Short mmCIF file of C-alpha atoms in Angstrom, two decimals:
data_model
loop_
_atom_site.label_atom_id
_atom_site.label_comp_id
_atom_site.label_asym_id
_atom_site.label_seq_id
_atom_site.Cartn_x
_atom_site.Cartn_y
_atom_site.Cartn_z
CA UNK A 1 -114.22 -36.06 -56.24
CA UNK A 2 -110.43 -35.59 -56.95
CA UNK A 3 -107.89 -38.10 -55.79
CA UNK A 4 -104.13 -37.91 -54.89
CA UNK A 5 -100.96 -39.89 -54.92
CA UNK A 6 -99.19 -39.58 -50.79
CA UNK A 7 -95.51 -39.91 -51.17
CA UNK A 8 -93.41 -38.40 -48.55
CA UNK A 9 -90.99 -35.64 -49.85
CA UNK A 10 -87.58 -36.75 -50.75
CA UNK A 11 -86.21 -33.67 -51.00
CA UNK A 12 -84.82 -32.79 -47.49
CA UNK A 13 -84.19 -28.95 -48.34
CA UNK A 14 -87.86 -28.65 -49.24
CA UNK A 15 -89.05 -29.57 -45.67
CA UNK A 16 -88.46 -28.68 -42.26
CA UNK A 17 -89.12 -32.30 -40.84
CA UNK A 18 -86.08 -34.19 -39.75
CA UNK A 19 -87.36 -37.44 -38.46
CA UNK A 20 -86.47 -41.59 -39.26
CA UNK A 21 -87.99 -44.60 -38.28
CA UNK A 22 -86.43 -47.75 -36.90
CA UNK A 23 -89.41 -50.38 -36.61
CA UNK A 24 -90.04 -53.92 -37.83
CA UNK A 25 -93.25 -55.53 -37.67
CA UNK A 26 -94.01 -58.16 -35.12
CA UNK A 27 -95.45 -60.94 -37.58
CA UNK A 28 -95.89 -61.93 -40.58
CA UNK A 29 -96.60 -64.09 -43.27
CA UNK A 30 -93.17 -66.05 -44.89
CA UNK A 31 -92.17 -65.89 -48.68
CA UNK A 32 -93.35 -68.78 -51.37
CA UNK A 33 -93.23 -70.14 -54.80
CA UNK A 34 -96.10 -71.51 -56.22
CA UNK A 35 -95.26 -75.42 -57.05
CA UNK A 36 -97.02 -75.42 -60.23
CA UNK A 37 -96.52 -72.03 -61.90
CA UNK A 38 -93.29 -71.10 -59.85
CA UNK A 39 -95.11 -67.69 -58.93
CA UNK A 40 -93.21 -65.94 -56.62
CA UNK A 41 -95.11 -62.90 -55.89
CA UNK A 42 -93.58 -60.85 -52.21
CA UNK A 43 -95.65 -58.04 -50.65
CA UNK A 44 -94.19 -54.82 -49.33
CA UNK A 45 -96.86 -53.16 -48.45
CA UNK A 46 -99.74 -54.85 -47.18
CA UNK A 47 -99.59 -54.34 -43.75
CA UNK A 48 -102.57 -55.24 -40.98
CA UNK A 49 -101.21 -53.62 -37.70
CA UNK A 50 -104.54 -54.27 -35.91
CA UNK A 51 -104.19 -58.37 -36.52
CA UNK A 52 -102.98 -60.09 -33.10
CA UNK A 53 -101.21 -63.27 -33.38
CA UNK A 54 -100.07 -63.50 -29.66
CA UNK A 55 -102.68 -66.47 -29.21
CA UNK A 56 -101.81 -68.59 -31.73
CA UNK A 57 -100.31 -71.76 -30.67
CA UNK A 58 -98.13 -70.96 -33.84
CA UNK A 59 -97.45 -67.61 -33.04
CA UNK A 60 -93.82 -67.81 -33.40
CA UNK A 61 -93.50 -69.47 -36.84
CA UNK A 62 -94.94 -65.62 -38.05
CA UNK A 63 -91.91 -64.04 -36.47
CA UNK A 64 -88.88 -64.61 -38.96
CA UNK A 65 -89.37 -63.29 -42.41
CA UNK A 66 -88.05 -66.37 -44.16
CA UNK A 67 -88.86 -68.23 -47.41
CA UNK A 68 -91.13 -71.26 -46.89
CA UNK A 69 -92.23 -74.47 -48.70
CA UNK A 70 -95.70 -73.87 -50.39
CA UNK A 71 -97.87 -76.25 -47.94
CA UNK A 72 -96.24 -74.82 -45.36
CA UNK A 73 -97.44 -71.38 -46.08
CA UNK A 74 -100.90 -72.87 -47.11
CA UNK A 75 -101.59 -74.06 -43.63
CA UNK A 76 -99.41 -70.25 -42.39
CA UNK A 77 -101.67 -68.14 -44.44
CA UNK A 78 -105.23 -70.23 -43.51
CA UNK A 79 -104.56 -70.05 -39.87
CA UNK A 80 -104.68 -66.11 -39.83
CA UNK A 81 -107.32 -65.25 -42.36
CA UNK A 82 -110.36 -65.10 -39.62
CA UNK A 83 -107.94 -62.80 -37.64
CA UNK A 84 -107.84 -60.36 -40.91
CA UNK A 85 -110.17 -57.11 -41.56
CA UNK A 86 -113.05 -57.46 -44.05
CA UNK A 87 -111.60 -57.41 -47.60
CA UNK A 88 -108.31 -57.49 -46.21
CA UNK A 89 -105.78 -58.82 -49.49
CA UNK A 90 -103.64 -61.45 -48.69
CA UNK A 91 -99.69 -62.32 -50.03
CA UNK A 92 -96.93 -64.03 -49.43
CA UNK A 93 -94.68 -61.76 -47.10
CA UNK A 94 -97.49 -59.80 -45.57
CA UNK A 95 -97.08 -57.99 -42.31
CA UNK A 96 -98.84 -58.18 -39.12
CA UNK A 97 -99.52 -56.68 -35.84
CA UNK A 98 -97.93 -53.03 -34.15
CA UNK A 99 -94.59 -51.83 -35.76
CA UNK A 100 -91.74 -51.71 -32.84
CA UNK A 101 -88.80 -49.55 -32.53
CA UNK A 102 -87.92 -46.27 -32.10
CA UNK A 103 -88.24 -42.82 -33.60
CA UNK A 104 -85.50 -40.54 -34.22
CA UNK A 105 -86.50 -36.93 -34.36
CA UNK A 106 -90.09 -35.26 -34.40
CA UNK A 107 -92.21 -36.11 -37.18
CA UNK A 108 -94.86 -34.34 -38.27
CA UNK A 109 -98.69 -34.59 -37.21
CA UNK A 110 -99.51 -36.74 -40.43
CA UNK A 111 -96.32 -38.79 -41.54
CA UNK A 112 -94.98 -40.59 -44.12
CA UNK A 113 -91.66 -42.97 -44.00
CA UNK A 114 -92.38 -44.56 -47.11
CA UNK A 115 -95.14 -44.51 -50.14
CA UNK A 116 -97.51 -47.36 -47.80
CA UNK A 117 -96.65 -46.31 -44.59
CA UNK A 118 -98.81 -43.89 -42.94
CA UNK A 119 -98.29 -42.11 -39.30
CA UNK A 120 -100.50 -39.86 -36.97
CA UNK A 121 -100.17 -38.36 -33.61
CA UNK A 122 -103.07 -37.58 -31.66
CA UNK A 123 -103.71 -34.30 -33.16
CA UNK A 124 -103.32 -35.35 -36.64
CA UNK A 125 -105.86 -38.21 -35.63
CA UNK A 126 -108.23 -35.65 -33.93
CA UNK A 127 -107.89 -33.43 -37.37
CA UNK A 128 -108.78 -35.87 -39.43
CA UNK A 129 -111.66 -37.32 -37.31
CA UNK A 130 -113.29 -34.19 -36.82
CA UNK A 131 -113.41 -33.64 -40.66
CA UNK A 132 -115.81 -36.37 -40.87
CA UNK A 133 -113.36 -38.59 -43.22
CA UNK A 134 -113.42 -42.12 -44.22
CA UNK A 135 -111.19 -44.82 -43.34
CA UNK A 136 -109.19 -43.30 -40.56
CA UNK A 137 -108.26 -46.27 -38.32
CA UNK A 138 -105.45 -45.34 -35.88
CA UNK A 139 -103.89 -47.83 -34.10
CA UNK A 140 -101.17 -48.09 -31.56
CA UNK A 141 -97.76 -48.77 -32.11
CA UNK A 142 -95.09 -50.06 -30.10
CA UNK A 143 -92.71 -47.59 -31.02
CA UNK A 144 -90.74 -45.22 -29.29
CA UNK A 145 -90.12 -41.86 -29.22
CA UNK A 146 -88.57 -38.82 -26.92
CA UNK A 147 -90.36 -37.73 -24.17
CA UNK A 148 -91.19 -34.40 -25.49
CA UNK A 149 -92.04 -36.18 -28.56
CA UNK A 150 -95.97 -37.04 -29.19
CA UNK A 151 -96.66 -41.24 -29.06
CA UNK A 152 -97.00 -42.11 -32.73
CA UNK A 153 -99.67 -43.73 -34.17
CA UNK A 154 -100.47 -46.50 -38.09
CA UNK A 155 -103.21 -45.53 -39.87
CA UNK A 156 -104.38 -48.61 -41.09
CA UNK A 157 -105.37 -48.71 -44.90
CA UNK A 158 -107.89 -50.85 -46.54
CA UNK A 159 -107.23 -51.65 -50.04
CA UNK A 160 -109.30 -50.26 -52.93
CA UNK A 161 -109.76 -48.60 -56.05
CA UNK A 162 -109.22 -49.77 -59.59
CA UNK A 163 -108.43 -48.31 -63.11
CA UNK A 164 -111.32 -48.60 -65.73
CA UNK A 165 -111.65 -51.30 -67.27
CA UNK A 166 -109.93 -49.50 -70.39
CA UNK A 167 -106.87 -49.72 -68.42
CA UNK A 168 -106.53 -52.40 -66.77
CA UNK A 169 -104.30 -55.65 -68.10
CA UNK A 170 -106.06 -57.77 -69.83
CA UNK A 171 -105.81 -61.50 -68.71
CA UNK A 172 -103.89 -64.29 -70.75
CA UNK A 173 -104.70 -67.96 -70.53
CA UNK A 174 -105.97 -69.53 -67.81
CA UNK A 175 -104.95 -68.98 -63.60
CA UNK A 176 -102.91 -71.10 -62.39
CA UNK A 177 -105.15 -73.91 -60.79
CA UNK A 178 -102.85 -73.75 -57.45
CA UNK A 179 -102.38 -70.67 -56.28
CA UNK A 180 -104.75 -68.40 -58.43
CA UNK A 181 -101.46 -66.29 -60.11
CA UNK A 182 -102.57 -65.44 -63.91
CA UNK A 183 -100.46 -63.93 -67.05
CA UNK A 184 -101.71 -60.70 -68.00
CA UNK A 185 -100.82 -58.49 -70.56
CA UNK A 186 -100.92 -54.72 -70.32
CA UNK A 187 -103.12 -52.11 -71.52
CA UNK A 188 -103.26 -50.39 -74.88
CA UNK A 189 -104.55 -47.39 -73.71
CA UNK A 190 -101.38 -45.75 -72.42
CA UNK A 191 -102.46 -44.23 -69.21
CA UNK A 192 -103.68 -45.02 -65.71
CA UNK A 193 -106.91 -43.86 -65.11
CA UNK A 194 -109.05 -45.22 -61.74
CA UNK A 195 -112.13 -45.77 -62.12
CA UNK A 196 -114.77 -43.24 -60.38
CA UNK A 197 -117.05 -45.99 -59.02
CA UNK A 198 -114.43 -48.03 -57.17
CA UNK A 199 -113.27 -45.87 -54.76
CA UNK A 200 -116.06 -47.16 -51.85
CA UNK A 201 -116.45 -43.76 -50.33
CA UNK A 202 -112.88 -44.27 -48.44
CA UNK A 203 -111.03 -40.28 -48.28
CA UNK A 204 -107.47 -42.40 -47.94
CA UNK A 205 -106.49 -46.16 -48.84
CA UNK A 206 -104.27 -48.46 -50.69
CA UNK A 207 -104.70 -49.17 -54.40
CA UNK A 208 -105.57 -52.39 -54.89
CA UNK A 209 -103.46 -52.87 -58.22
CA UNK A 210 -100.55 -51.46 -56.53
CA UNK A 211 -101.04 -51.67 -52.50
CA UNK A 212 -97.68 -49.76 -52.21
CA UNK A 213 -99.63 -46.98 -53.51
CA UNK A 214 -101.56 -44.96 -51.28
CA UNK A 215 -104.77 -42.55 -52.43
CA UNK A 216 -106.27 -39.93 -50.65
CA UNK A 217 -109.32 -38.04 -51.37
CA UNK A 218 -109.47 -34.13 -51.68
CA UNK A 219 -111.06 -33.96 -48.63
CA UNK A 220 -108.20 -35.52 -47.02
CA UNK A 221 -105.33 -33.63 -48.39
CA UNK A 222 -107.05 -30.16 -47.65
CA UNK A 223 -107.18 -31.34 -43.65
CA UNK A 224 -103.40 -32.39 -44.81
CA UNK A 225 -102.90 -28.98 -46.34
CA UNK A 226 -104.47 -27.65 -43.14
CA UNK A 227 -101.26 -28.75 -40.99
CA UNK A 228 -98.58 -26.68 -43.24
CA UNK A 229 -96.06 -28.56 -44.36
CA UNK A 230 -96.12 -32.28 -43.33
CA UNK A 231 -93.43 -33.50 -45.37
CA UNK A 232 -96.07 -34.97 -47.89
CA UNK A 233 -96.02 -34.38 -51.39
CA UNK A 234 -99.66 -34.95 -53.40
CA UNK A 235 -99.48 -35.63 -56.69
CA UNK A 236 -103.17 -35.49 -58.68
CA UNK A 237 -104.44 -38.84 -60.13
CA UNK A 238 -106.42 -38.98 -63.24
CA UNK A 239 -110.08 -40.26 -62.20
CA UNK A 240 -112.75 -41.07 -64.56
CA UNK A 241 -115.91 -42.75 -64.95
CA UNK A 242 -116.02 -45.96 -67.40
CA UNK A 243 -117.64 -44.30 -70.41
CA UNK A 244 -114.81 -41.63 -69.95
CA UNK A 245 -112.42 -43.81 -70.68
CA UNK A 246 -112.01 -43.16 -74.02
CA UNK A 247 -111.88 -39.49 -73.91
CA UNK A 248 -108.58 -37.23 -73.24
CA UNK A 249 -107.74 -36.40 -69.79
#
């Protein structure tokens, strides 16, 4: 199975797509630095629209993206993990719950706003349905759009995927006994190859080295390349199986 890179196109002239996004997300969790290590890691990507915080008695401490104390996002980040999908990956700044705002324009069937966000109208959702793929799970938004304009849906992404092990950094010293961060130092090899066996089956998700990276399979990007131009550009991944590693791509 091949594998591609979704970023959308940044070159306006080479689609006919005029479109923007306004939306913030409704929760989410607040920015930290590790007490021991001073870690300060910050997610832009991981995003969970399908989490729903509205019963939390604490519900409105996830609403202002802020910087917090360490215990304070501790007990933050505890409260919300049995509202998270399986496998879901957890950092400080994570988002939560339905984007609102409001479109400008028409996008596209299949949309992209940014390299981890990923849209669908209801035909895009019944295109890639009925092709049978993997880890299509469209949720609603709260954001809105003109009348003649289609309501537009999040694809939410599970994370997966990993280079061989070739590739990947290779750990120095010991993590941090607080919050789990770890020195690493990068590969020799040169080259980003994922590793073949990791993928789980899914036909589109985030990488889990880099979440603000989002994969799809072949599969998926002929149903893309089905639509005509989405504004999407694919860009081939090298994929290989362990023992591969060491050959040329």
């Amino acid at each position: 199975m091949r594998y591609y890179r979704l970023d959308p196109v940044e070159d306006a002239a080479a689609t006919q797509w005029r479109w923007s996004l306004d939306a913030k997300r409704r929760w989410g969790l607040p920015g930290t630095e590790c007490p021991r290590c001073h870690s300060s890691p910050l997610a832009i990507a991981l995003n969970y629209p399908s989490v729903d915080l509205s019963r939390l008695p604490e519900e409105r401490e996830y609403r202002k993206a802020r910087v917090a104390p360490w215990d304070e996002y501790v007990q933050l980040r505890d409260r919300v993990l049995p509202l998270l999908p399986p496998g879901a990956m957890v950092q400080p700044g994570m988002g939560m719950g339905p984007l609102a705002g409001r479109v400008r324009g028409r996008p596209p069937p299949v949309a992209m706003d940014g390299a981890w966000n990923l849209f669908v109208q209801p035909e895009g959702v019944d295109r890639l349905l009925a092709a049978g793929l993997r880890g299509i799970k469209p949720l609603p938004t709260a954001i809105k759009t003109a009348r003649d304009v289609p309501p537009l849906l999040e694809l939410e992404l599970q994370v997966s995927g990993d280079d061989v092990p070739e590739c990947r950094p290779t750990p120095v010293g010991e993590p941090c006994p607080v919050c789990g961060a770890q020195r690493s130092r990068r590969s020799t090899v040169g080259a980003e190859w994922l590793d073949s066996s990791a993928m789980n089956g899914l036909d589109v998700f985030r990488f889990r080295r880099n979440p603000a990276m989002t994969v799809g399979s072949e599969r998926f990007v002929e149903v893309l390349r089905g639509m005509g131009d989405t504004g999407i550009r694919v860009t081939e991944v090298v994929v290989k199986q362990p023992s591969q590693a060491g050959a040329l791509p």
